[in-house]
PDB file of C-alpha atoms and ligand atoms in Angstrom:
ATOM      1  CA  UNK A 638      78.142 108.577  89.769  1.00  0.00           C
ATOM      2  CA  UNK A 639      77.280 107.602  93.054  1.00  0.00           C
ATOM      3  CA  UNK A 640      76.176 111.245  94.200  1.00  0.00           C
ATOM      4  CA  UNK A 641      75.116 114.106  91.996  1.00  0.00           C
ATOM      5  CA  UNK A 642      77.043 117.060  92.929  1.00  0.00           C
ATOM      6  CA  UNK A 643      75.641 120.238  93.001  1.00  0.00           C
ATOM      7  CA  UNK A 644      77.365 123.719  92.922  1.00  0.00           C
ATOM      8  CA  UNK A 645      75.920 127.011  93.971  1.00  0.00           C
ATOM      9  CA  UNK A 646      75.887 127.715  90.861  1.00  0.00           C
ATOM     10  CA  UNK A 647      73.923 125.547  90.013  1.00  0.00           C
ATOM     11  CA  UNK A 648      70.961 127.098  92.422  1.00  0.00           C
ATOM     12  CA  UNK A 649      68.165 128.550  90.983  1.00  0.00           C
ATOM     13  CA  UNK A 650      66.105 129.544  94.390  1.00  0.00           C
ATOM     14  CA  UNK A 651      66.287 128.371  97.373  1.00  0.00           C
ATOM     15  CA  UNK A 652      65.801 124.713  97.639  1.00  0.00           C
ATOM     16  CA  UNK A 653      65.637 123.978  93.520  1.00  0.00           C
ATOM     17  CA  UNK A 654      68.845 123.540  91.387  1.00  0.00           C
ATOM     18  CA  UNK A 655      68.958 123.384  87.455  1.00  0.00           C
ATOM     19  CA  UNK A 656      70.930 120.941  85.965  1.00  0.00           C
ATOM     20  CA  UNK A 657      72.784 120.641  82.518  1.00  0.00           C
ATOM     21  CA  UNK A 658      75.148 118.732  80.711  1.00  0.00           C
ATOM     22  CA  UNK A 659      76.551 115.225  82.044  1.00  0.00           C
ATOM     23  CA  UNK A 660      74.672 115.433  85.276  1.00  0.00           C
ATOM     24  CA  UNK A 661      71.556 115.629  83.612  1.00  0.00           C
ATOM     25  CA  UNK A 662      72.492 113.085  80.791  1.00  0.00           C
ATOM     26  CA  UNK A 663      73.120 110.762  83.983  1.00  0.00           C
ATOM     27  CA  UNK A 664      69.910 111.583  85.848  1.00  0.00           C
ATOM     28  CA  UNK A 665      67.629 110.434  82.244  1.00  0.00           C
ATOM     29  CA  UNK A 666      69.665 108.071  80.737  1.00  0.00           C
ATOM     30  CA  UNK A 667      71.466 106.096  83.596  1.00  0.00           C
ATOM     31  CA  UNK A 668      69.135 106.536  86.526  1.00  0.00           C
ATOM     32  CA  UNK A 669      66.389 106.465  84.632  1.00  0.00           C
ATOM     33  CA  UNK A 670      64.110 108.913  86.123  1.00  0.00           C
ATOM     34  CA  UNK A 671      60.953 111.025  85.243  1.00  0.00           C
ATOM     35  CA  UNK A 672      59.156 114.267  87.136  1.00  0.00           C
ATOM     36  CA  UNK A 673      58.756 112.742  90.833  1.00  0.00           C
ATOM     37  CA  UNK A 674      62.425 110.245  90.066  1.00  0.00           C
ATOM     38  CA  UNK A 675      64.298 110.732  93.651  1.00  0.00           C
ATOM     39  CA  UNK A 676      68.408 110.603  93.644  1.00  0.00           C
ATOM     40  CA  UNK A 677      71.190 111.709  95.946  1.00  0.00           C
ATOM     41  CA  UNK A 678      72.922 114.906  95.594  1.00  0.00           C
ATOM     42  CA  UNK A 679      75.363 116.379  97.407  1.00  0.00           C
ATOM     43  CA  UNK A 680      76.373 120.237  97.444  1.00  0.00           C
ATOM     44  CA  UNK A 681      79.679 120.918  96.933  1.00  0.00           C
ATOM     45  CA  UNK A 682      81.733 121.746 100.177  1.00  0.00           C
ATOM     46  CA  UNK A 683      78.213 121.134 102.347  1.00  0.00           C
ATOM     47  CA  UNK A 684      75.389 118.451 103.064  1.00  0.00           C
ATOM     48  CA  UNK A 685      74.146 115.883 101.235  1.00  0.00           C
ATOM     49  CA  UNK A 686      70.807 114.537 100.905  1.00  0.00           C
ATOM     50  CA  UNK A 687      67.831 113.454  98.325  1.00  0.00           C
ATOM     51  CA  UNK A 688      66.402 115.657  95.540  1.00  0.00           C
ATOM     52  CA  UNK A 689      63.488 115.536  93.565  1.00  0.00           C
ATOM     53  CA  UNK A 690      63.146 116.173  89.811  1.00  0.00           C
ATOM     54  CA  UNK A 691      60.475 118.730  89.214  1.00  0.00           C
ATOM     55  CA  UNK A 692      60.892 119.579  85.692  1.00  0.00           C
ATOM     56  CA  UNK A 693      62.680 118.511  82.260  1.00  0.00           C
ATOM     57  CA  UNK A 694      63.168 120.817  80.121  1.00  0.00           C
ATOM     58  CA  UNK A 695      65.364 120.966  76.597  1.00  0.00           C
ATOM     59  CA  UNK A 696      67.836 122.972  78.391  1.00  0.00           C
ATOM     60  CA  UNK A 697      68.040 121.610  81.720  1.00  0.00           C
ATOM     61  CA  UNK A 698      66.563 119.942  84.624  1.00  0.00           C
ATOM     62  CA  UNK A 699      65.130 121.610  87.528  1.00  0.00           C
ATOM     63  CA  UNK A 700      65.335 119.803  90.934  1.00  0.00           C
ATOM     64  CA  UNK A 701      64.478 120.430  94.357  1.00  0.00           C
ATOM     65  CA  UNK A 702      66.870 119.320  97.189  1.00  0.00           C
ATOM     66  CA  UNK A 703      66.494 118.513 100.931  1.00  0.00           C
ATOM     67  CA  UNK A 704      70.748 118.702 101.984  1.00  0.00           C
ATOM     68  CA  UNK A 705      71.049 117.933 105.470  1.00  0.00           C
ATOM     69  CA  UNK A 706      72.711 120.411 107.738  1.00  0.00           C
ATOM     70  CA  UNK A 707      75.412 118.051 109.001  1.00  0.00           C
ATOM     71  CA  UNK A 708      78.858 118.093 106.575  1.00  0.00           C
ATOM     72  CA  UNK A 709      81.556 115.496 105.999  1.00  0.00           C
ATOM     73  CA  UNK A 710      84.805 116.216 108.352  1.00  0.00           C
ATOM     74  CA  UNK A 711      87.815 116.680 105.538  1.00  0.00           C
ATOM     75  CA  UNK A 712      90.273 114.178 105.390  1.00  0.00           C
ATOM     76  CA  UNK A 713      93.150 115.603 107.160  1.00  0.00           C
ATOM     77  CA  UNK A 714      95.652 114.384 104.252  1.00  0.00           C
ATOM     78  CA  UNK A 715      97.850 116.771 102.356  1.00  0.00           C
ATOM     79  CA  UNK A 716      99.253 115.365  98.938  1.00  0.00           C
ATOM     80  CA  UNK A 717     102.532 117.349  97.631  1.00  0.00           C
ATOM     81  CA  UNK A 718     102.871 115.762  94.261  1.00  0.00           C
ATOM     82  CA  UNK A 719     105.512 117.004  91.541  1.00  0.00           C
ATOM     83  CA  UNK A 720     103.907 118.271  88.514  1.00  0.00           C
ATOM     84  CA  UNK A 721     103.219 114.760  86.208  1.00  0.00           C
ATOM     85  CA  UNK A 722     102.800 114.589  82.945  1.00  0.00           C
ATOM     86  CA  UNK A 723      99.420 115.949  81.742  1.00  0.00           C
ATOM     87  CA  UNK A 724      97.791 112.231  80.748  1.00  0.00           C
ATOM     88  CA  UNK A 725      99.097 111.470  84.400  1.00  0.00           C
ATOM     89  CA  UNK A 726      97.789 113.754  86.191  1.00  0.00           C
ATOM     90  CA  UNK A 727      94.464 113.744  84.228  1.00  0.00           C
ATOM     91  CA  UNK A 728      93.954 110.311  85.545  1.00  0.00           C
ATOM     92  CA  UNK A 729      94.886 111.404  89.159  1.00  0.00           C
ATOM     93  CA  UNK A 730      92.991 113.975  89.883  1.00  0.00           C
ATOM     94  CA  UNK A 731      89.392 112.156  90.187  1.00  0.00           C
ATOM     95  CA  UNK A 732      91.342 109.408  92.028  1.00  0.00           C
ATOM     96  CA  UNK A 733      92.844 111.876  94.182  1.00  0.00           C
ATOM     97  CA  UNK A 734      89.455 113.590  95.069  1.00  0.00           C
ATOM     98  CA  UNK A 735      87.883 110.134  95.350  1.00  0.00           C
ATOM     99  CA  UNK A 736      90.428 109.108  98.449  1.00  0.00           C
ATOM    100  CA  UNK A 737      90.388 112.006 100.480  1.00  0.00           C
ATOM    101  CA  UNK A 738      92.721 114.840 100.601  1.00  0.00           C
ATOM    102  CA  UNK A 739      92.212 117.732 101.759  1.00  0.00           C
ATOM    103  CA  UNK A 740      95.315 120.220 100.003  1.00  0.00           C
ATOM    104  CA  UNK A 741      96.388 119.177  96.667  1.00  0.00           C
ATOM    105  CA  UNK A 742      99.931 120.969  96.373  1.00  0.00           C
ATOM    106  CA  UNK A 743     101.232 120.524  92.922  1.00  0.00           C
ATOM    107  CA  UNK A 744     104.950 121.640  93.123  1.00  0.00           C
ATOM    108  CA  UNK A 745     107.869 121.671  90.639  1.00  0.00           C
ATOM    109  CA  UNK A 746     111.002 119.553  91.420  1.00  0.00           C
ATOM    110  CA  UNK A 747     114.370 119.096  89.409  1.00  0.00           C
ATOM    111  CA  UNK A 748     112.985 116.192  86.911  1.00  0.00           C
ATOM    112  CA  UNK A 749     110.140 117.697  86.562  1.00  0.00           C
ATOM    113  CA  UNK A 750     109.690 118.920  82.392  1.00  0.00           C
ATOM    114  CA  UNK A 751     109.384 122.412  82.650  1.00  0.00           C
ATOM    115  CA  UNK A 752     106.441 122.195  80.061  1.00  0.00           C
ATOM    116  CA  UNK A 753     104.282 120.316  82.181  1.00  0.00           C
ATOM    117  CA  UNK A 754     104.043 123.825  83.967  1.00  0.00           C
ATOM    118  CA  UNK A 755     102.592 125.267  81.241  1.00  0.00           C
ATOM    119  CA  UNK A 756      99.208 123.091  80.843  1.00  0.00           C
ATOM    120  CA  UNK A 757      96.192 123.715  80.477  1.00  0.00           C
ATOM    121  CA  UNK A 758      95.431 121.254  83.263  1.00  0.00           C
ATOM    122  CA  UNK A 759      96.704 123.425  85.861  1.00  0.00           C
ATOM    123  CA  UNK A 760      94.278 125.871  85.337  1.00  0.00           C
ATOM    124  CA  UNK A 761      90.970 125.615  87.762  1.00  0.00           C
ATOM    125  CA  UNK A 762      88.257 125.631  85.158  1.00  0.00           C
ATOM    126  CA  UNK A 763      89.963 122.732  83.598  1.00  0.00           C
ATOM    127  CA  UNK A 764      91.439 120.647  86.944  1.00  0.00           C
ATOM    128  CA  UNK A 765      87.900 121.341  89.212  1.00  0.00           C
ATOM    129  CA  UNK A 766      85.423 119.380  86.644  1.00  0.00           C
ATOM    130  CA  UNK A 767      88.181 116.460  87.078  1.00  0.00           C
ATOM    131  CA  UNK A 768      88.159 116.248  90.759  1.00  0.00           C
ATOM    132  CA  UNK A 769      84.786 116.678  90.885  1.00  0.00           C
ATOM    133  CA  UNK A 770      84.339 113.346  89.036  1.00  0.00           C
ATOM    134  CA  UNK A 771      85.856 111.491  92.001  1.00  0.00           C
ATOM    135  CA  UNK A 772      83.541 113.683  94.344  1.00  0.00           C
ATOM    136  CA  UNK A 773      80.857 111.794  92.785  1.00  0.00           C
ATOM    137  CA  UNK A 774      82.565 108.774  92.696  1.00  0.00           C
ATOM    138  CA  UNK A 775      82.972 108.570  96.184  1.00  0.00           C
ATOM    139  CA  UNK A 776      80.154 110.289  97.243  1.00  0.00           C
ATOM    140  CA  UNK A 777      81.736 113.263  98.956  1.00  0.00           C
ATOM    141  CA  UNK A 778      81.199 116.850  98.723  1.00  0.00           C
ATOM    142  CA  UNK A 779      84.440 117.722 100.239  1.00  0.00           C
ATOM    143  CA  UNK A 780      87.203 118.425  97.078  1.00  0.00           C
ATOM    144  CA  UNK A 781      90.779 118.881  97.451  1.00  0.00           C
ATOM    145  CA  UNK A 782      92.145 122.644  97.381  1.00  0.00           C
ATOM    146  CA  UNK A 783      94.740 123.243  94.836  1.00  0.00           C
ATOM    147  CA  UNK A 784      98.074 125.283  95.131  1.00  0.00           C
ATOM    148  CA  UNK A 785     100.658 125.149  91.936  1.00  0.00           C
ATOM    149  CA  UNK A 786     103.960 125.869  92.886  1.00  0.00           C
ATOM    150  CA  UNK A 787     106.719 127.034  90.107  1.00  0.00           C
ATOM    151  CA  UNK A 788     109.611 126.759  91.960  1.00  0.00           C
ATOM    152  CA  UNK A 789     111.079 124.017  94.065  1.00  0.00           C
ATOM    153  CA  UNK A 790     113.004 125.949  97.006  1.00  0.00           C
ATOM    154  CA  UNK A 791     110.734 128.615  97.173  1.00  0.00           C
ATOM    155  CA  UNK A 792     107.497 125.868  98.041  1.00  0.00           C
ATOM    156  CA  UNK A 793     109.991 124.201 101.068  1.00  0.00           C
ATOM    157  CA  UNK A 794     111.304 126.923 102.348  1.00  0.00           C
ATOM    158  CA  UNK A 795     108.788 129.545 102.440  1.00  0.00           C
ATOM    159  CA  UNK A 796     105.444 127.901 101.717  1.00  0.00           C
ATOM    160  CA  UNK A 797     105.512 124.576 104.144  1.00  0.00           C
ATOM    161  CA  UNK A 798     106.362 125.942 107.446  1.00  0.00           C
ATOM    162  CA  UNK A 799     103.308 127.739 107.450  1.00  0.00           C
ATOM    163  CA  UNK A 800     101.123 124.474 106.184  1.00  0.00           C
ATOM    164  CA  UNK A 801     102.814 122.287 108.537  1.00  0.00           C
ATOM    165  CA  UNK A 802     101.340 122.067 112.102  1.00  0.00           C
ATOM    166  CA  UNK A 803     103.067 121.217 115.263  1.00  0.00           C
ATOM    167  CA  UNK A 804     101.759 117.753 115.541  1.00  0.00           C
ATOM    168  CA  UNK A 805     101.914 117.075 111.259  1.00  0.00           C
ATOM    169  CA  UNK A 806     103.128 113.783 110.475  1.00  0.00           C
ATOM    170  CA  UNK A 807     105.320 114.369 107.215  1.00  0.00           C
ATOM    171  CA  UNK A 808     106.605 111.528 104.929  1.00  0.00           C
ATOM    172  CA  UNK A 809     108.279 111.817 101.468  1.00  0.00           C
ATOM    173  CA  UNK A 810     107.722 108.846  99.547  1.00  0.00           C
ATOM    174  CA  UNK A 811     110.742 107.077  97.591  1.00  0.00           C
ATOM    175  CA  UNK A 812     111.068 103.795  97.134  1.00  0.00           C
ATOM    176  CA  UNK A 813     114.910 103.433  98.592  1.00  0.00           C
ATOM    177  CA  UNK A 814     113.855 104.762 101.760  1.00  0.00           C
ATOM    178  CA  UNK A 815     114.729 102.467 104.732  1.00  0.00           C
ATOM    179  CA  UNK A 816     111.437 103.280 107.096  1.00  0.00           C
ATOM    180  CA  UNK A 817     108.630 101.629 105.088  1.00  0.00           C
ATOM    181  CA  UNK A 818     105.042 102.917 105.208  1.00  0.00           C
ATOM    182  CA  UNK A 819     103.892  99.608 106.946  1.00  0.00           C
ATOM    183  CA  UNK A 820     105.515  99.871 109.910  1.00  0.00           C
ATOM    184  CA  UNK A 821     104.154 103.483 110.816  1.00  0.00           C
ATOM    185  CA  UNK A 822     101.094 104.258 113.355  1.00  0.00           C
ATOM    186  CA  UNK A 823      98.445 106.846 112.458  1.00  0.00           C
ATOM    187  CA  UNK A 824      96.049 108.031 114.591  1.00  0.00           C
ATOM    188  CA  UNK A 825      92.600 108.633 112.864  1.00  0.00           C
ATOM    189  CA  UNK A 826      92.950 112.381 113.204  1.00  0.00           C
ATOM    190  CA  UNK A 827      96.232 113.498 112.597  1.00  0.00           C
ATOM    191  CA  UNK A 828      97.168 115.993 110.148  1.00  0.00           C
ATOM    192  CA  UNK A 829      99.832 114.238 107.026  1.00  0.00           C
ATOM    193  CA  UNK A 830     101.712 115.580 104.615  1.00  0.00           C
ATOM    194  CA  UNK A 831     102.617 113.098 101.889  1.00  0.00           C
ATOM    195  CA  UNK A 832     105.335 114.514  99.525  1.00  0.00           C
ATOM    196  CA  UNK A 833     105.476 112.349  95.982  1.00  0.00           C
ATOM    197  CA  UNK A 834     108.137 112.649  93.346  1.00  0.00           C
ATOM    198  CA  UNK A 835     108.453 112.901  89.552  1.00  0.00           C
ATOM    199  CA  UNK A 836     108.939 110.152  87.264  1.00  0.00           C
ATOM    200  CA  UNK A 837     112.379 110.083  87.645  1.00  0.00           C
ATOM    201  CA  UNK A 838     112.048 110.457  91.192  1.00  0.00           C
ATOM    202  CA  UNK A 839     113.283 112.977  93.829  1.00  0.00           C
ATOM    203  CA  UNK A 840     117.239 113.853  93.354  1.00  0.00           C
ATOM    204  CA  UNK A 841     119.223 113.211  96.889  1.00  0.00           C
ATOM    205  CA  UNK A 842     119.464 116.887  97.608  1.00  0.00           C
ATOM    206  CA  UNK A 843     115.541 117.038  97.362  1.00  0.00           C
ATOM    207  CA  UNK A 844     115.267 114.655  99.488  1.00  0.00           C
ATOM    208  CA  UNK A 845     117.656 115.823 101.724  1.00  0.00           C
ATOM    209  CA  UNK A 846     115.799 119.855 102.213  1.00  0.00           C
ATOM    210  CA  UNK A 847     112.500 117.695 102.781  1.00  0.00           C
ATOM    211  CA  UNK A 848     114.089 115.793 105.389  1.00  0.00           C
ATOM    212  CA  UNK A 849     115.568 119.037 107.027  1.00  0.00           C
ATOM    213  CA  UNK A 850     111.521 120.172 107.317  1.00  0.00           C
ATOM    214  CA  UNK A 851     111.165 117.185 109.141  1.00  0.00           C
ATOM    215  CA  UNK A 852     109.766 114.754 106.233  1.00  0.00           C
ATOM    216  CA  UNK A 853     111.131 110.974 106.780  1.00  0.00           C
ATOM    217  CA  UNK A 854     111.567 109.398 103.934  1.00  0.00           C
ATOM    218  CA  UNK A 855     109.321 105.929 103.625  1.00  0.00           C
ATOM    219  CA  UNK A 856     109.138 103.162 101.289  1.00  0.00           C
ATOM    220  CA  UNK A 857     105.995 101.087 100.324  1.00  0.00           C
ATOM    221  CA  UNK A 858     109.165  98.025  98.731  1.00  0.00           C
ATOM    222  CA  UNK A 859     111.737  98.901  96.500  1.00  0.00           C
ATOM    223  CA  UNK A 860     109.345  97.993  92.939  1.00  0.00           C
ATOM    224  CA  UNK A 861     109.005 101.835  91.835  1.00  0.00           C
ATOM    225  CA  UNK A 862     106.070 102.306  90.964  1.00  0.00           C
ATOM    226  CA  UNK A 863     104.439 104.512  88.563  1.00  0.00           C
ATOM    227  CA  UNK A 864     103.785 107.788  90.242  1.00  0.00           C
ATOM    228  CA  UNK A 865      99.422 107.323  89.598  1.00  0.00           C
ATOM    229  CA  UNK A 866      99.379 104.015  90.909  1.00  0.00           C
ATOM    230  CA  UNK A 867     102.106 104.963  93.818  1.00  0.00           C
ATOM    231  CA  UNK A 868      99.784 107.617  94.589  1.00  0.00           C
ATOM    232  CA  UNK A 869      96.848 105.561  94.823  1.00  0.00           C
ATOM    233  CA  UNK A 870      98.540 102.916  96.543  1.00  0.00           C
ATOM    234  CA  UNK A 871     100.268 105.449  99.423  1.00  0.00           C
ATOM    235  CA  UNK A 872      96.837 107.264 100.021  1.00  0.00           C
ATOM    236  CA  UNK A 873      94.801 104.052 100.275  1.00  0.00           C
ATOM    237  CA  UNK A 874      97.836 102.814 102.495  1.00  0.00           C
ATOM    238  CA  UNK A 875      97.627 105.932 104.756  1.00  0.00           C
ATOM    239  CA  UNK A 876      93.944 105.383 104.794  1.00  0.00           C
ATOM    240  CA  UNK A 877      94.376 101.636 106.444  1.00  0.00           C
ATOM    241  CA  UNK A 878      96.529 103.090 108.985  1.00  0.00           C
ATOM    242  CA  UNK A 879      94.295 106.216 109.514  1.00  0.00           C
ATOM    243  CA  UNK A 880      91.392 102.720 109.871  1.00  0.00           C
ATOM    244  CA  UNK A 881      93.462 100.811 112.321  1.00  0.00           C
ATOM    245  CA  UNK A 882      94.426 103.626 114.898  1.00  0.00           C
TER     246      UNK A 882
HETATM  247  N1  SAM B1399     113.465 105.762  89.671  1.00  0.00           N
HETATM  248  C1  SAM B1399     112.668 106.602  90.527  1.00  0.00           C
HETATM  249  C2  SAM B1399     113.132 106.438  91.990  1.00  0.00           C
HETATM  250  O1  SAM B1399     113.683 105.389  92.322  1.00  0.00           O
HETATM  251  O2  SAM B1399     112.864 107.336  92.784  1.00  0.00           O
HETATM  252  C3  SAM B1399     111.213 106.192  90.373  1.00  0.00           C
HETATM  253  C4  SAM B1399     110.292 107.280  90.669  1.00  0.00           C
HETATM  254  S1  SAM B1399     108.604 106.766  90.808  1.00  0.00           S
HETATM  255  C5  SAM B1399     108.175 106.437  89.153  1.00  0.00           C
HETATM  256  C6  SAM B1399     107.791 108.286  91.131  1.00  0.00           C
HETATM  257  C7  SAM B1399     107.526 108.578  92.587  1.00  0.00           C
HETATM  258  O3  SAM B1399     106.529 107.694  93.073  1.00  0.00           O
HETATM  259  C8  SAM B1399     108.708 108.407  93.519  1.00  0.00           C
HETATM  260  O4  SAM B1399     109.521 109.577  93.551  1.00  0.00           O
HETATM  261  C9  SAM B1399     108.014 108.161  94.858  1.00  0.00           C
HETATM  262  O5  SAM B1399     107.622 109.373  95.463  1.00  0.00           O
HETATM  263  C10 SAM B1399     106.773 107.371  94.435  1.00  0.00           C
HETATM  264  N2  SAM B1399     107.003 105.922  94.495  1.00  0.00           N
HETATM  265  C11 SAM B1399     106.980 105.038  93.479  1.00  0.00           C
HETATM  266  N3  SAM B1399     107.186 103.792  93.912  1.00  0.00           N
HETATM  267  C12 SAM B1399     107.353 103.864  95.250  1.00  0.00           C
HETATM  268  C13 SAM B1399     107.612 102.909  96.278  1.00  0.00           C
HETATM  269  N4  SAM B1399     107.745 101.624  96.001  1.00  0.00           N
HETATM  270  N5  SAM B1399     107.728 103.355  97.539  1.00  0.00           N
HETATM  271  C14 SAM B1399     107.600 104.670  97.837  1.00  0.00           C
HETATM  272  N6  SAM B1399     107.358 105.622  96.902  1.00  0.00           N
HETATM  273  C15 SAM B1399     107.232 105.217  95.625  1.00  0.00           C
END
């Protein structure tokens, strides 16, 4: 944990948070620190800054926090990413939140197992804890917002006209494409929308309504990869483009 993140919830009064559970059990047992110990926090969605623990108690620990004012800017990358399979996207979503996105959109395509739709995974209490993990990673207070999406046509035709902006760069990743992800320009700012398929990857006519919404189809090689690590690999790629603009 490079930041301790801290959610309104988590506020007692005013300046002074309690904390329980894993945050705590990192604040004694892997930083170390007594009454007077001095860490970085973050609150979630705002500033960051250092806090102070005031009191340990059985139950909890009570701190006291100076956040400064100023907070992150969001990374203006969308990630559309068909449902994976649970142990997949258990190990994505801290990675995910540890990059930089700013929507998570997790929609259903044709190879796609209609139970994956069905976990528990999907539902906030149990998907928020996970990408706050790679909040704290990556010392950021700014996590992902997540849509779930049950129907493939529905998402594209309805849903991303209105989350598409006139300047968004849009790019559906498959690893036949002929335009490959090296040879685009990014400027620092601009809004993407990254669209990632399945295990068995997108079918043609998937490919072909993205396209029609103005995604181009991009390759990072023709080795398909597995859809974490392709993930990873795409944002972190996007990321060096976004870094030499
Ligand atoms: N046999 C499938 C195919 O060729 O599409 C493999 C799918 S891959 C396991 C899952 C997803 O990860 C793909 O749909 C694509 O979005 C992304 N992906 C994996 N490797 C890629 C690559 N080399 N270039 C671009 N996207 C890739």
């Amino acid at each position: 944990m490079n930041l301790v993140l801290l959610l309104e919830s988590d506020r007692v009064a005013g300046p002074r948070f309690a904390l329980e559970g894993a945050r705590a059990k990192h604040v004694l047992d892997v930083l170390r620190l007594g009454v007077g110990g001095r860490f970085r926090v973050g609150l979630l969605g705002g500033g960051q800054g250092e806090a102070v623990l005031v009191e340990i108690s059985e139950r909890a620990l009570v701190i006291e926090c100076q956040l400064e004012e100023e907070v992150e800017a969001r990374v203006p990358t969308d990630l559309l990413l068909a449902i994976p399979r649970p142990k997949s996207l258990k190990k994505l979503l801290p990675e995910v939140a540890a990059l930089g996105v700013d929507q998570l959109h997790l929609f259903r395509s044709w190879r796609v197992d209609p139970a994956y739709l069905e976990v528990k995974l999907l539902e906030r209490e149990l998907y928020e804890p996970l990408l706050h993990l790679g909040l704290m990673q990556a010392r950021s207070t700014q996590s992902p917002a997540v849509e779930v999406h049950p129907l493939f046509r529905p998402f594209v035709e309805d849903r991303l006209p209105s989350l598409m902006r006139p300047t968004t760069r849009a790019f559906v990743a498959h690893p036949a494409a002929e335009a490959r992800v090296a040879d685009l320009t990014l400027g620092a700012e601009e809004h993407v929308m990254l669209a990632v398929g399945p295990e068995g990857g997108f079918l043609p006519y998937e490919i072909d309504r993205l396209s029609e919404r103005g995604f181009l189809p991009v390759s990072m090689g023709a080795r398909p990869l597995r859809v974490e690590t392709a993930c990873v690999a795409l944002l972190a790629q996007i990321s060096l483009l976004r870094q030499r603009a």
